[in-house]
């Protein structure tokens, strides 16, 4: 059973990964929408979506930064990159969305690249201290890091995320555990890179 969950959700690949991606579309859409809203995106902005999965959040972020913005999705899974590229084909053709191999610890972005970094149901797969440091590096001063994750897959107490964000240099770190009707609670973190 662990093998199936890993191939479907943890490290999606093959047919099982595609089935997992289809379930992610249904199960994560509300979290993706909330994360994009909390990122405070606006037209012309730049955003990095870490572990974008099947691309639901990429499309939502693209709508928020259009016209003139840029959404970069990074994911280590070939299956998820293919699903996201298919879902976002129009946005990719317009130059609004880019999908490439990467992870929280290595986005391939320049320093001060993004107005926001978003991660939905992915932080449990990070080497977190490196992931938080990378998010801090690629964010512009005043940029926002938004993380949302199902409580049951997090693997640590939610407060650990807050402490790790503070250690990476973020400020105004807000953390909440939001109850949901049909799923486990969502842990939501919003952190800001200092402006000065």
mmCIF file of C-alpha atoms in Angstrom:
data_model
loop_
_atom_site.group_PDB
_atom_site.id
_atom_site.type_symbol
_atom_site.label_atom_id
_atom_site.label_comp_id
_atom_site.label_asym_id
_atom_site.label_seq_id
_atom_site.Cartn_x
_atom_site.Cartn_y
_atom_site.Cartn_z
ATOM 1 C CA UNK A 1 0.000 0.000 0.000
ATOM 2 C CA UNK A 2 2.864 2.395 0.759
ATOM 3 C CA UNK A 3 4.168 1.776 -2.772
ATOM 4 C CA UNK A 4 0.824 2.811 -4.273
ATOM 5 C CA UNK A 5 0.615 6.004 -2.203
ATOM 6 C CA UNK A 6 4.192 6.953 -3.055
ATOM 7 C CA UNK A 7 3.697 6.394 -6.800
ATOM 8 C CA UNK A 8 0.312 8.119 -6.760
ATOM 9 C CA UNK A 9 0.954 11.091 -4.494
ATOM 10 C CA UNK A 10 4.412 11.294 -2.890
ATOM 11 C CA UNK A 11 6.521 10.832 -6.026
ATOM 12 C CA UNK A 12 3.912 10.495 -8.796
ATOM 13 C CA UNK A 13 4.914 8.402 -11.782
ATOM 14 C CA UNK A 14 3.358 6.220 -14.425
ATOM 15 C CA UNK A 15 -0.311 5.352 -14.585
ATOM 16 C CA UNK A 16 -0.635 5.360 -10.782
ATOM 17 C CA UNK A 17 0.804 8.887 -10.743
ATOM 18 C CA UNK A 18 -1.712 10.048 -13.330
ATOM 19 C CA UNK A 19 -4.558 8.562 -11.297
ATOM 20 C CA UNK A 20 -3.167 10.304 -8.224
ATOM 21 C CA UNK A 21 -3.047 13.554 -10.210
ATOM 22 C CA UNK A 22 -6.709 13.188 -11.152
ATOM 23 C CA UNK A 23 -7.567 12.752 -7.465
ATOM 24 C CA UNK A 24 -5.442 15.802 -6.611
ATOM 25 C CA UNK A 25 -7.509 17.905 -9.010
ATOM 26 C CA UNK A 26 -10.652 17.032 -7.062
ATOM 27 C CA UNK A 27 -9.193 16.967 -3.550
ATOM 28 C CA UNK A 28 -6.907 20.021 -3.680
ATOM 29 C CA UNK A 29 -8.846 22.566 -5.752
ATOM 30 C CA UNK A 30 -10.218 24.478 -2.769
ATOM 31 C CA UNK A 31 -6.777 24.643 -1.151
ATOM 32 C CA UNK A 32 -5.216 25.809 -4.429
ATOM 33 C CA UNK A 33 -7.789 28.595 -4.745
ATOM 34 C CA UNK A 34 -7.264 29.772 -1.158
ATOM 35 C CA UNK A 35 -3.465 29.706 -1.522
ATOM 36 C CA UNK A 36 -3.573 31.851 -4.666
ATOM 37 C CA UNK A 37 -5.947 34.300 -2.967
ATOM 38 C CA UNK A 38 -3.689 34.551 0.103
ATOM 39 C CA UNK A 39 -0.636 35.200 -2.085
ATOM 40 C CA UNK A 40 -2.073 38.614 -2.986
ATOM 41 C CA UNK A 41 -1.171 38.318 -6.671
ATOM 42 C CA UNK A 42 -1.858 41.132 -9.122
ATOM 43 C CA UNK A 43 -1.472 41.696 -12.870
ATOM 44 C CA UNK A 44 2.151 41.770 -13.968
ATOM 45 C CA UNK A 45 3.370 39.791 -10.972
ATOM 46 C CA UNK A 46 5.704 36.814 -10.874
ATOM 47 C CA UNK A 47 4.969 33.665 -8.886
ATOM 48 C CA UNK A 48 6.675 30.324 -8.322
ATOM 49 C CA UNK A 49 4.428 27.329 -7.670
ATOM 50 C CA UNK A 50 6.430 24.581 -5.959
ATOM 51 C CA UNK A 51 5.256 21.004 -6.498
ATOM 52 C CA UNK A 52 2.448 22.153 -8.791
ATOM 53 C CA UNK A 53 1.022 18.667 -9.356
ATOM 54 C CA UNK A 54 -1.580 18.501 -12.136
ATOM 55 C CA UNK A 55 -1.590 22.288 -12.586
ATOM 56 C CA UNK A 56 -4.781 23.560 -10.952
ATOM 57 C CA UNK A 57 -2.893 26.218 -8.981
ATOM 58 C CA UNK A 58 -0.858 27.217 -12.029
ATOM 59 C CA UNK A 59 -4.009 28.152 -13.940
ATOM 60 C CA UNK A 60 -5.426 30.073 -10.989
ATOM 61 C CA UNK A 61 -2.159 31.961 -10.473
ATOM 62 C CA UNK A 62 -1.955 32.725 -14.210
ATOM 63 C CA UNK A 63 -5.418 34.288 -14.138
ATOM 64 C CA UNK A 64 -4.353 36.435 -11.169
ATOM 65 C CA UNK A 65 -1.139 37.794 -12.760
ATOM 66 C CA UNK A 66 -2.476 38.307 -16.295
ATOM 67 C CA UNK A 67 -1.800 40.372 -18.244
ATOM 68 C CA UNK A 68 1.949 40.729 -18.209
ATOM 69 C CA UNK A 69 2.748 38.346 -15.352
ATOM 70 C CA UNK A 70 4.667 35.114 -15.194
ATOM 71 C CA UNK A 71 3.968 31.833 -13.382
ATOM 72 C CA UNK A 72 6.787 29.335 -13.031
ATOM 73 C CA UNK A 73 5.829 25.842 -11.923
ATOM 74 C CA UNK A 74 8.518 23.468 -10.662
ATOM 75 C CA UNK A 75 7.901 19.802 -9.937
ATOM 76 C CA UNK A 76 10.264 16.799 -9.866
ATOM 77 C CA UNK A 77 7.589 14.467 -11.297
ATOM 78 C CA UNK A 78 7.500 13.965 -15.074
ATOM 79 C CA UNK A 79 3.878 12.794 -14.809
ATOM 80 C CA UNK A 80 2.822 15.958 -12.967
ATOM 81 C CA UNK A 81 4.718 18.229 -15.366
ATOM 82 C CA UNK A 82 2.995 16.548 -18.303
ATOM 83 C CA UNK A 83 -0.448 16.847 -16.696
ATOM 84 C CA UNK A 84 0.185 20.504 -15.809
ATOM 85 C CA UNK A 85 1.470 21.311 -19.306
ATOM 86 C CA UNK A 86 -1.668 19.802 -20.799
ATOM 87 C CA UNK A 87 -3.986 21.647 -18.385
ATOM 88 C CA UNK A 88 -2.154 24.968 -18.955
ATOM 89 C CA UNK A 89 -1.469 24.611 -22.714
ATOM 90 C CA UNK A 90 -3.148 27.909 -23.571
ATOM 91 C CA UNK A 91 -1.323 29.826 -20.818
ATOM 92 C CA UNK A 92 1.996 28.255 -21.854
ATOM 93 C CA UNK A 93 1.399 29.218 -25.499
ATOM 94 C CA UNK A 94 0.766 32.821 -24.364
ATOM 95 C CA UNK A 95 4.044 32.862 -22.391
ATOM 96 C CA UNK A 96 2.185 33.308 -19.112
ATOM 97 C CA UNK A 97 3.061 29.903 -17.605
ATOM 98 C CA UNK A 98 6.297 27.929 -17.660
ATOM 99 C CA UNK A 99 6.608 24.373 -16.313
ATOM 100 C CA UNK A 100 9.995 22.842 -15.585
ATOM 101 C CA UNK A 101 11.783 20.270 -13.470
ATOM 102 C CA UNK A 102 12.662 21.484 -10.013
ATOM 103 C CA UNK A 103 11.806 21.270 -6.344
ATOM 104 C CA UNK A 104 11.496 23.465 -3.277
ATOM 105 C CA UNK A 105 15.233 23.217 -2.615
ATOM 106 C CA UNK A 106 16.240 24.021 -6.214
ATOM 107 C CA UNK A 107 13.820 26.160 -8.196
ATOM 108 C CA UNK A 108 16.401 27.403 -10.688
ATOM 109 C CA UNK A 109 15.174 30.974 -10.190
ATOM 110 C CA UNK A 110 17.300 34.086 -9.923
ATOM 111 C CA UNK A 111 17.512 35.984 -6.638
ATOM 112 C CA UNK A 112 14.551 38.316 -5.981
ATOM 113 C CA UNK A 113 12.594 36.743 -8.869
ATOM 114 C CA UNK A 114 9.089 36.360 -7.457
ATOM 115 C CA UNK A 115 6.363 38.282 -5.707
ATOM 116 C CA UNK A 116 5.044 35.019 -4.261
ATOM 117 C CA UNK A 117 5.985 31.382 -3.734
ATOM 118 C CA UNK A 118 3.077 28.967 -3.326
ATOM 119 C CA UNK A 119 3.085 25.332 -2.210
ATOM 120 C CA UNK A 120 -0.005 23.174 -1.771
ATOM 121 C CA UNK A 121 0.312 19.673 -0.272
ATOM 122 C CA UNK A 122 4.013 19.527 -1.025
ATOM 123 C CA UNK A 123 5.902 20.808 2.035
ATOM 124 C CA UNK A 124 5.935 17.334 3.622
ATOM 125 C CA UNK A 125 8.261 16.250 0.773
ATOM 126 C CA UNK A 126 10.747 19.108 1.206
ATOM 127 C CA UNK A 127 14.091 19.090 2.924
ATOM 128 C CA UNK A 128 12.440 21.949 4.756
ATOM 129 C CA UNK A 129 15.325 24.120 5.948
ATOM 130 C CA UNK A 130 16.688 24.220 2.383
ATOM 131 C CA UNK A 131 13.215 24.758 0.938
ATOM 132 C CA UNK A 132 12.468 27.711 3.214
ATOM 133 C CA UNK A 133 15.894 29.221 2.431
ATOM 134 C CA UNK A 134 15.292 28.834 -1.302
ATOM 135 C CA UNK A 135 11.870 30.488 -1.052
ATOM 136 C CA UNK A 136 13.417 33.381 0.875
ATOM 137 C CA UNK A 137 16.153 33.754 -1.774
ATOM 138 C CA UNK A 138 13.833 33.825 -4.786
ATOM 139 C CA UNK A 139 11.261 36.178 -3.230
ATOM 140 C CA UNK A 140 11.548 39.900 -3.700
ATOM 141 C CA UNK A 141 11.566 42.016 -0.536
ATOM 142 C CA UNK A 142 7.966 42.110 0.672
ATOM 143 C CA UNK A 143 7.171 38.897 -1.217
ATOM 144 C CA UNK A 144 4.887 36.248 0.275
ATOM 145 C CA UNK A 145 5.371 32.556 0.928
ATOM 146 C CA UNK A 146 2.071 30.661 1.084
ATOM 147 C CA UNK A 147 1.976 27.024 2.169
ATOM 148 C CA UNK A 148 -1.135 24.905 2.552
ATOM 149 C CA UNK A 149 -1.065 21.218 3.470
ATOM 150 C CA UNK A 150 -3.463 18.540 4.681
ATOM 151 C CA UNK A 151 -2.800 18.143 8.416
ATOM 152 C CA UNK A 152 -2.816 14.340 8.204
ATOM 153 C CA UNK A 153 0.154 14.214 5.781
ATOM 154 C CA UNK A 154 2.310 16.948 7.353
ATOM 155 C CA UNK A 155 4.267 14.626 9.645
ATOM 156 C CA UNK A 156 5.248 17.364 12.160
ATOM 157 C CA UNK A 157 3.373 19.722 14.432
ATOM 158 C CA UNK A 158 2.192 22.773 12.446
ATOM 159 C CA UNK A 159 4.214 25.109 14.681
ATOM 160 C CA UNK A 160 7.396 23.555 13.277
ATOM 161 C CA UNK A 161 6.654 25.219 9.920
ATOM 162 C CA UNK A 162 6.339 28.614 11.599
ATOM 163 C CA UNK A 163 9.626 28.152 13.451
ATOM 164 C CA UNK A 164 11.443 27.061 10.280
ATOM 165 C CA UNK A 165 10.098 30.050 8.334
ATOM 166 C CA UNK A 166 11.319 32.406 11.062
ATOM 167 C CA UNK A 167 14.755 30.744 11.080
ATOM 168 C CA UNK A 168 14.986 31.270 7.298
ATOM 169 C CA UNK A 169 14.485 35.025 7.840
ATOM 170 C CA UNK A 170 10.766 35.466 7.171
ATOM 171 C CA UNK A 171 8.674 37.837 9.273
ATOM 172 C CA UNK A 172 4.945 38.316 9.808
ATOM 173 C CA UNK A 173 4.617 34.548 9.890
ATOM 174 C CA UNK A 174 0.994 33.579 10.328
ATOM 175 C CA UNK A 175 -0.095 29.991 10.936
ATOM 176 C CA UNK A 176 -3.533 28.514 11.288
ATOM 177 C CA UNK A 177 -5.186 25.130 11.182
ATOM 178 C CA UNK A 178 -8.466 25.466 9.313
ATOM 179 C CA UNK A 179 -11.194 22.884 9.769
ATOM 180 C CA UNK A 180 -12.880 21.588 6.637
ATOM 181 C CA UNK A 181 -16.140 19.741 6.202
ATOM 182 C CA UNK A 182 -15.126 16.830 3.973
ATOM 183 C CA UNK A 183 -11.372 16.549 4.466
ATOM 184 C CA UNK A 184 -8.752 16.683 7.177
ATOM 185 C CA UNK A 185 -7.897 20.145 8.527
ATOM 186 C CA UNK A 186 -5.654 22.322 6.361
ATOM 187 C CA UNK A 187 -2.497 23.821 7.838
ATOM 188 C CA UNK A 188 -1.988 27.259 6.276
ATOM 189 C CA UNK A 189 1.168 29.354 6.592
ATOM 190 C CA UNK A 190 1.689 32.875 5.258
ATOM 191 C CA UNK A 191 5.140 34.442 5.660
ATOM 192 C CA UNK A 192 6.644 37.663 4.305
ATOM 193 C CA UNK A 193 10.223 38.351 3.268
ATOM 194 C CA UNK A 194 11.300 41.559 5.038
ATOM 195 C CA UNK A 195 11.424 44.685 2.893
ATOM 196 C CA UNK A 196 14.503 46.158 4.542
#
